[in-house]
C-alpha cells in the first residue's frame, strides 16, 4: 500500500512526463483524487449560476450538463439586461441573442442573432448534437429551436424597452461595453471524471446594429475548450476579442505551459498593444480554467470579477487588470 506522500510524488512524476489524458488514466487507476469538480463563470451573477451548475457537478454530473443548467439562470432572469430574457435590444428594438458550447470531445455548437428564444446555450447544444453543422444564425436558428420544442418568447421586457426608448432620444450607435452593468456569462467546468466543457451566452452589446454578432457565439473567440489543456471564455468588446481569436489564444498559451492568469494576460496585452490608450469604453476580460482545476482571469480595465465554485471554494474573485 502506497503512502499518501508516495502517491502524490507518483502523480507529480506522471503529470511531468505524460500527456494529461494518460496521466489522468494512471491517477484514476491508483485511486488518486482528480482535480475536479470545479466551475467558474464571469461576473458576480456567476455566483448564482454556479450554484445551479454545482447541483449537477457536485453530484458527479457531466460538465456540459452543468454549464448549460448554470447559465440558464441568468438567461431566464428579466433583471439581467445583458443575457437572455430582458437583454437590452439592438438599436432597432430587437433582442438578438448569441451563444455557443464546447464539450470534452471538441464538439462545438453555436447560434447567433437569434430572436424569441430564451435558452440559447441549450439551443447551441442542440445544434451541436442534432445537426451536422456548428453554427446556425438568425431566422434559421429560431426555426430550428421552435421545431425542437423551445418555446417562443418575446425577449423584450417592459423595463428593457423603456431603457431602449430612453436611449433612442440620443441614439449614439457606438457599441459600448457597459462594465458596470454586468455582461455576458461565460461558464467553464471540470467534472469529477476530469472532463471539461464550456458555454458562453449573451444578448451582446446594447443598442448594437441589427445583425451585429460579437465574440460570444464564435468558437475560438468567445469560448474554446481543449480537454487536454483547459477552457477559456471572454467578455467585453467582442470585436476586439474576435480580432485576436481570444479564447483560442488563451488555450494555446496554457498549452505552452502558462498558468490560466498568465495566459489571459497575454491575450489582454495583445488587444492593448493595438489599443494602447486607456479608454473607458474598451473593456475585455478573459477567464480560464486548466486541466488541473486551476483558474485565473485578466482584463483591460479594473472591475471584472469571476465566480468560482468547488468543494473548497464558493467565492467571487477580482480579475487582475492591465490598467489600474
Ligand atoms: C459581445 N462580448 O457581444 C459580448 C458582450 C459583452 O461586454 O460581453 N459585452 O461583444
Short mmCIF file of C-alpha atoms and ligand atoms in Angstrom, two decimals:
data_model
loop_
_atom_site.label_atom_id
_atom_site.label_comp_id
_atom_site.label_asym_id
_atom_site.label_seq_id
_atom_site.Cartn_x
_atom_site.Cartn_y
_atom_site.Cartn_z
CA UNK A 1 0.00 0.00 0.00
CA UNK A 2 1.48 3.38 -1.00
CA UNK A 3 1.52 6.26 1.48
CA UNK A 4 -0.33 9.48 0.55
CA UNK A 5 3.03 11.19 0.06
CA UNK A 6 4.23 8.47 -2.30
CA UNK A 7 1.01 8.72 -4.26
CA UNK A 8 1.42 12.48 -4.63
CA UNK A 9 5.03 12.11 -5.75
CA UNK A 10 3.92 9.46 -8.18
CA UNK A 11 1.19 11.76 -9.53
CA UNK A 12 3.64 14.65 -9.88
CA UNK A 13 6.02 12.48 -11.88
CA UNK A 14 3.19 11.23 -14.06
CA UNK A 15 1.99 14.75 -14.86
CA UNK A 16 5.52 15.86 -15.63
CA UNK A 17 6.22 13.12 -18.14
CA UNK A 18 2.93 12.04 -19.71
CA UNK A 19 0.26 13.73 -21.78
CA UNK A 20 -2.60 14.77 -19.48
CA UNK A 21 -5.01 12.10 -20.65
CA UNK A 22 -2.59 9.29 -19.81
CA UNK A 23 -1.68 10.88 -16.50
CA UNK A 24 -5.36 11.07 -15.57
CA UNK A 25 -5.93 7.45 -16.52
CA UNK A 26 -3.00 6.44 -14.29
CA UNK A 27 -4.12 8.71 -11.46
CA UNK A 28 -7.57 7.13 -11.69
CA UNK A 29 -6.25 3.60 -11.57
CA UNK A 30 -4.18 4.45 -8.49
CA UNK A 31 -7.35 5.90 -6.88
CA UNK A 32 -5.88 9.41 -6.54
CA UNK A 33 -8.30 12.29 -6.24
CA UNK A 34 -8.86 14.11 -9.53
CA UNK A 35 -8.76 17.93 -9.51
CA UNK A 36 -12.46 18.45 -10.33
CA UNK A 37 -15.19 19.16 -9.93
CA UNK A 38 -15.00 22.92 -10.28
CA UNK A 39 -16.99 25.56 -12.14
CA UNK A 40 -16.02 29.17 -12.91
CA UNK A 41 -18.07 31.89 -14.57
CA UNK A 42 -17.89 35.55 -15.48
CA UNK A 43 -19.20 38.44 -13.37
CA UNK A 44 -20.91 38.45 -9.99
CA UNK A 45 -24.12 36.93 -11.31
CA UNK A 46 -21.90 33.91 -11.94
CA UNK A 47 -22.32 33.07 -8.24
CA UNK A 48 -25.98 32.19 -8.69
CA UNK A 49 -25.33 30.46 -12.00
CA UNK A 50 -22.50 28.41 -10.42
CA UNK A 51 -24.88 27.29 -7.72
CA UNK A 52 -27.21 25.80 -10.35
CA UNK A 53 -24.26 24.19 -12.14
CA UNK A 54 -22.97 22.82 -8.85
CA UNK A 55 -26.19 20.84 -8.28
CA UNK A 56 -25.06 18.71 -11.22
CA UNK A 57 -21.30 18.95 -10.91
CA UNK A 58 -21.19 18.37 -7.14
CA UNK A 59 -23.17 15.17 -7.64
CA UNK A 60 -20.75 13.69 -10.12
CA UNK A 61 -22.60 15.02 -13.19
CA UNK A 62 -21.27 15.86 -16.63
CA UNK A 63 -19.56 19.25 -17.13
CA UNK A 64 -21.65 20.02 -20.21
CA UNK A 65 -24.96 19.41 -18.39
CA UNK A 66 -23.68 21.57 -15.54
CA UNK A 67 -22.74 24.62 -17.63
CA UNK A 68 -25.97 24.57 -19.66
CA UNK A 69 -28.00 24.37 -16.49
CA UNK A 70 -25.88 27.07 -14.80
CA UNK A 71 -26.22 29.72 -17.49
CA UNK A 72 -29.96 29.03 -17.78
CA UNK A 73 -30.29 31.08 -14.55
CA UNK A 74 -29.15 34.46 -15.95
CA UNK A 75 -30.72 33.62 -19.32
CA UNK A 76 -34.14 33.47 -17.65
CA UNK A 77 -33.59 36.44 -15.31
CA UNK A 78 -35.51 39.52 -16.53
CA UNK A 79 -33.34 41.76 -14.34
CA UNK A 80 -30.18 40.74 -16.17
CA UNK A 81 -30.05 43.12 -19.11
CA UNK A 82 -27.11 41.53 -20.92
CA UNK A 83 -28.12 37.87 -21.17
CA UNK A 84 -31.27 36.16 -22.47
CA UNK A 85 -34.75 37.30 -21.44
CA UNK A 86 -34.69 41.01 -20.56
CA UNK A 87 -31.49 41.61 -22.53
CA UNK A 88 -31.20 45.10 -23.99
CA UNK A 89 -32.23 45.23 -27.65
CA UNK A 90 -30.34 46.35 -30.71
CA UNK A 91 -30.84 49.89 -31.97
CA UNK A 92 -33.99 48.84 -33.83
CA UNK A 93 -35.58 47.32 -30.73
CA UNK A 94 -34.87 43.62 -31.42
CA UNK A 95 -33.34 41.49 -28.67
CA UNK A 96 -30.95 39.17 -30.51
CA UNK A 97 -29.01 36.51 -28.62
CA UNK A 98 -25.67 34.77 -29.25
CA UNK A 99 -24.36 31.58 -27.61
CA UNK A 100 -22.03 28.66 -28.07
CA UNK A 101 -20.94 25.46 -26.34
CA UNK A 102 -17.98 23.08 -26.50
CA UNK A 103 -17.55 19.69 -24.87
CA UNK A 104 -14.66 17.46 -23.90
CA UNK A 105 -14.56 15.76 -27.29
CA UNK A 106 -14.01 19.03 -29.12
CA UNK A 107 -17.61 19.09 -30.36
CA UNK A 108 -19.00 22.57 -30.82
CA UNK A 109 -22.38 24.21 -31.38
CA UNK A 110 -23.36 27.81 -31.81
CA UNK A 111 -26.26 30.16 -32.55
CA UNK A 112 -26.13 33.84 -33.38
CA UNK A 113 -28.58 36.70 -33.75
CA UNK A 114 -31.49 34.56 -32.53
CA UNK A 115 -34.77 36.19 -31.55
CA UNK A 116 -37.62 34.88 -29.36
CA UNK A 117 -35.77 32.02 -27.66
CA UNK A 118 -34.57 32.37 -24.06
CA UNK A 119 -32.23 29.43 -23.57
CA UNK A 120 -29.81 29.87 -26.42
CA UNK A 121 -26.93 27.97 -24.75
CA UNK A 122 -29.20 24.89 -24.72
CA UNK A 123 -30.11 25.70 -28.33
CA UNK A 124 -26.41 25.82 -29.27
CA UNK A 125 -26.02 22.42 -27.63
CA UNK A 126 -28.89 21.12 -29.78
CA UNK A 127 -27.13 22.39 -32.89
CA UNK A 128 -24.02 20.50 -31.76
CA UNK A 129 -25.87 17.28 -31.03
CA UNK A 130 -28.60 17.18 -33.65
CA UNK A 131 -27.18 18.74 -36.79
CA UNK A 132 -24.13 18.18 -38.97
CA UNK A 133 -23.32 21.89 -38.50
CA UNK A 134 -21.57 24.01 -35.91
CA UNK A 135 -23.44 27.29 -36.30
CA UNK A 136 -26.98 28.43 -37.14
CA UNK A 137 -27.94 32.10 -37.32
CA UNK A 138 -30.99 34.34 -37.27
CA UNK A 139 -34.27 33.06 -38.62
CA UNK A 140 -32.86 29.58 -39.29
CA UNK A 141 -31.64 29.22 -35.71
CA UNK A 142 -35.02 30.32 -34.40
CA UNK A 143 -36.87 27.89 -36.67
CA UNK A 144 -34.60 25.06 -35.55
CA UNK A 145 -35.27 25.96 -31.91
CA UNK A 146 -39.04 26.11 -32.30
CA UNK A 147 -39.02 22.81 -34.20
CA UNK A 148 -37.10 21.28 -31.30
CA UNK A 149 -39.55 22.37 -28.63
CA UNK A 150 -38.01 25.63 -27.42
CA UNK A 151 -40.89 27.96 -26.52
CA UNK A 152 -41.37 31.21 -28.44
CA UNK A 153 -40.92 34.12 -26.03
CA UNK A 154 -40.86 37.87 -26.52
CA UNK A 155 -37.46 38.70 -25.00
CA UNK A 156 -38.04 42.46 -24.73
CA UNK A 157 -39.28 43.15 -21.21
CA UNK A 158 -41.14 46.42 -20.47
CA UNK A 159 -38.17 47.74 -18.48
CA UNK A 160 -35.64 46.95 -21.24
CA UNK A 161 -37.99 48.57 -23.76
CA UNK A 162 -38.15 51.66 -21.56
CA UNK A 163 -34.35 51.88 -21.42
CA UNK A 164 -34.15 51.50 -25.21
CA UNK A 165 -36.73 54.26 -25.77
CA UNK A 166 -34.72 56.50 -23.48
CA UNK A 167 -31.56 55.66 -25.45
CA UNK A 168 -33.34 56.47 -28.73
CA UNK A 169 -33.52 60.12 -27.68
CA UNK A 170 -29.79 60.50 -28.29
CA UNK A 171 -29.20 57.26 -30.22
CA UNK A 172 -25.43 57.02 -30.17
CA UNK A 173 -24.73 53.99 -32.35
CA UNK A 174 -21.29 53.31 -30.94
CA UNK A 175 -21.24 49.97 -29.10
CA UNK A 176 -20.19 50.46 -25.51
CA UNK A 177 -19.05 47.76 -23.13
CA UNK A 178 -21.09 48.59 -20.10
CA UNK A 179 -18.69 47.45 -17.45
CA UNK A 180 -20.97 48.42 -14.59
CA UNK A 181 -23.96 46.51 -15.91
CA UNK A 182 -22.53 43.04 -15.88
CA UNK A 183 -22.16 41.49 -19.28
CA UNK A 184 -22.21 38.13 -20.97
CA UNK A 185 -21.89 34.95 -18.98
CA UNK A 186 -19.11 32.54 -19.90
CA UNK A 187 -19.00 29.37 -17.80
CA UNK A 188 -16.31 26.67 -17.71
CA UNK A 189 -16.45 23.41 -15.79
CA UNK A 190 -14.23 20.46 -14.98
CA UNK A 191 -16.23 17.44 -13.80
CA UNK A 192 -15.30 14.62 -11.48
CA UNK A 193 -14.39 12.43 -14.45
CA UNK A 194 -11.74 15.02 -15.34
CA UNK A 195 -13.61 16.33 -18.42
CA UNK A 196 -14.01 19.96 -19.42
CA UNK A 197 -16.92 21.78 -21.10
CA UNK A 198 -17.87 25.41 -21.54
CA UNK A 199 -20.52 27.78 -22.76
CA UNK A 200 -20.91 31.47 -23.43
CA UNK A 201 -24.28 33.25 -23.77
CA UNK A 202 -25.25 36.90 -24.23
CA UNK A 203 -27.57 39.49 -25.69
CA UNK A 204 -24.41 41.21 -26.92
CA UNK A 205 -23.76 44.91 -26.99
CA UNK A 206 -26.73 47.02 -26.04
CA UNK A 207 -28.13 49.05 -28.97
CA UNK A 208 -25.82 47.36 -31.47
CA UNK A 209 -26.59 47.50 -35.19
CA UNK A 210 -29.24 44.98 -36.20
CA UNK A 211 -27.46 41.81 -37.31
CA UNK A 212 -24.29 42.52 -35.35
CA UNK A 213 -22.68 39.41 -33.90
CA UNK A 214 -19.96 39.57 -31.26
CA UNK A 215 -17.36 37.13 -29.99
CA UNK A 216 -19.65 35.13 -27.70
CA UNK A 217 -21.00 32.60 -30.25
CA UNK A 218 -17.72 32.29 -32.14
CA UNK A 219 -15.72 29.18 -31.34
CA UNK A 220 -12.16 30.30 -30.62
CA UNK A 221 -13.17 33.87 -29.85
CA UNK A 222 -15.74 33.85 -27.02
CA UNK A 223 -15.07 30.25 -25.99
CA UNK A 224 -12.65 27.42 -26.50
CA UNK A 225 -12.29 24.06 -24.79
CA UNK A 226 -9.46 21.61 -25.29
CA UNK A 227 -9.78 18.64 -22.98
CA UNK A 228 -6.02 18.08 -22.90
CA UNK A 229 -5.29 21.63 -21.79
CA UNK A 230 -8.16 23.72 -20.43
CA UNK A 231 -11.05 26.00 -21.25
CA UNK A 232 -11.31 29.75 -21.79
CA UNK A 233 -14.02 32.35 -22.31
CA UNK A 234 -14.30 36.11 -22.72
CA UNK A 235 -16.47 39.11 -22.02
CA UNK A 236 -16.33 42.73 -23.14
CA UNK A 237 -15.99 44.34 -26.54
CA UNK A 238 -16.43 41.33 -28.80
CA UNK A 239 -14.92 43.00 -31.86
CA UNK A 240 -11.52 43.16 -30.16
CA UNK A 241 -11.75 39.55 -28.97
CA UNK A 242 -12.64 38.32 -32.46
CA UNK A 243 -9.63 40.10 -33.98
CA UNK A 244 -7.17 38.15 -31.83
CA UNK A 245 -9.08 34.79 -31.71
CA UNK A 246 -9.01 35.43 -27.98
CA UNK A 247 -10.12 32.24 -26.23
CA UNK A 248 -8.13 30.03 -28.57
CA UNK A 249 -5.08 32.16 -27.90
CA UNK A 250 -5.56 31.66 -24.16
CA UNK A 251 -5.73 27.88 -24.64
CA UNK A 252 -2.57 27.84 -26.74
CA UNK A 253 -0.74 29.86 -24.08
CA UNK A 254 -1.80 27.34 -21.44
CA UNK A 255 -0.69 24.52 -23.74
CA UNK A 256 2.72 26.18 -23.82
CA UNK A 257 2.85 25.91 -20.03
CA UNK A 258 1.44 29.24 -18.86
CA UNK A 259 -0.91 29.48 -15.88
CA UNK A 260 -4.55 30.46 -16.60
CA UNK A 261 -3.94 34.02 -15.38
CA UNK A 262 -0.73 34.40 -17.39
CA UNK A 263 -2.45 33.07 -20.50
CA UNK A 264 -5.33 35.53 -20.04
CA UNK A 265 -2.86 38.37 -19.51
CA UNK A 266 -1.11 37.62 -22.78
CA UNK A 267 -4.42 37.75 -24.66
CA UNK A 268 -5.38 41.03 -22.98
CA UNK A 269 -2.00 42.54 -23.80
CA UNK A 270 -2.36 41.62 -27.42
CA UNK A 271 -5.52 43.75 -27.51
CA UNK A 272 -3.89 46.55 -25.52
CA UNK A 273 -0.96 46.61 -27.95
CA UNK A 274 -3.40 47.51 -30.73
CA UNK A 275 -5.26 49.96 -28.45
CA UNK A 276 -2.56 51.40 -26.19
CA UNK A 277 -4.53 54.36 -24.85
CA UNK A 278 -6.80 53.68 -21.90
CA UNK A 279 -10.45 54.12 -22.88
CA UNK A 280 -13.49 53.82 -20.64
CA UNK A 281 -15.37 52.05 -23.41
CA UNK A 282 -12.77 49.36 -24.06
CA UNK A 283 -13.13 46.54 -21.58
CA UNK A 284 -12.28 42.92 -22.32
CA UNK A 285 -11.87 40.17 -19.74
CA UNK A 286 -10.68 36.60 -20.22
CA UNK A 287 -11.32 33.74 -17.82
CA UNK A 288 -9.58 30.37 -17.96
CA UNK A 289 -9.63 27.01 -16.20
CA UNK A 290 -6.94 24.43 -16.80
CA UNK A 291 -7.00 20.66 -16.68
CA UNK A 292 -5.61 20.71 -13.11
CA UNK A 293 -8.61 22.75 -11.94
CA UNK A 294 -6.52 25.95 -11.64
CA UNK A 295 -8.28 29.14 -12.69
CA UNK A 296 -7.37 32.72 -13.46
CA UNK A 297 -8.52 35.84 -15.25
CA UNK A 298 -7.21 39.08 -16.64
CA UNK A 299 -8.94 42.18 -18.00
CA UNK A 300 -8.13 45.55 -19.55
CA UNK A 301 -9.94 47.79 -17.07
CA UNK A 302 -10.43 47.20 -13.38
CA UNK A 303 -13.81 45.80 -12.39
CA UNK A 304 -14.07 42.37 -13.96
CA UNK A 305 -14.97 39.68 -11.45
CA UNK A 306 -15.48 35.97 -11.75
CA UNK A 307 -17.22 33.39 -9.60
CA UNK A 308 -15.72 30.05 -8.51
CA UNK A 309 -17.46 27.01 -7.03
CA UNK A 310 -15.70 23.82 -5.99
CA UNK A 311 -15.66 21.56 -2.95
CA UNK A 312 -13.42 24.06 -1.21
CA UNK A 313 -14.41 27.42 -2.78
CA UNK A 314 -17.58 29.40 -3.30
CA UNK A 315 -16.38 32.88 -3.96
CA UNK A 316 -16.10 35.92 -6.17
CA UNK A 317 -12.62 36.89 -7.35
CA UNK A 318 -11.39 40.21 -8.78
CA UNK A 319 -9.62 39.66 -12.10
CA UNK A 320 -6.27 41.48 -12.34
CA UNK A 321 -6.31 44.33 -14.82
CA UNK A 322 -3.87 45.92 -17.26
CA UNK A 323 -4.89 49.46 -16.26
CA UNK A 324 -5.20 50.21 -12.55
C1 LIG B 1 -20.28 40.94 -27.24
N1 LIG B 1 -18.73 40.07 -25.64
O1 LIG B 1 -21.35 40.76 -27.82
C2 LIG B 1 -20.12 40.29 -25.89
C3 LIG B 1 -20.87 41.08 -24.90
C4 LIG B 1 -20.16 41.51 -23.74
O2 LIG B 1 -19.50 43.42 -22.67
O3 LIG B 1 -19.54 40.75 -23.04
N2 LIG B 1 -20.19 42.80 -23.56
O4 LIG B 1 -19.37 41.61 -27.71
#
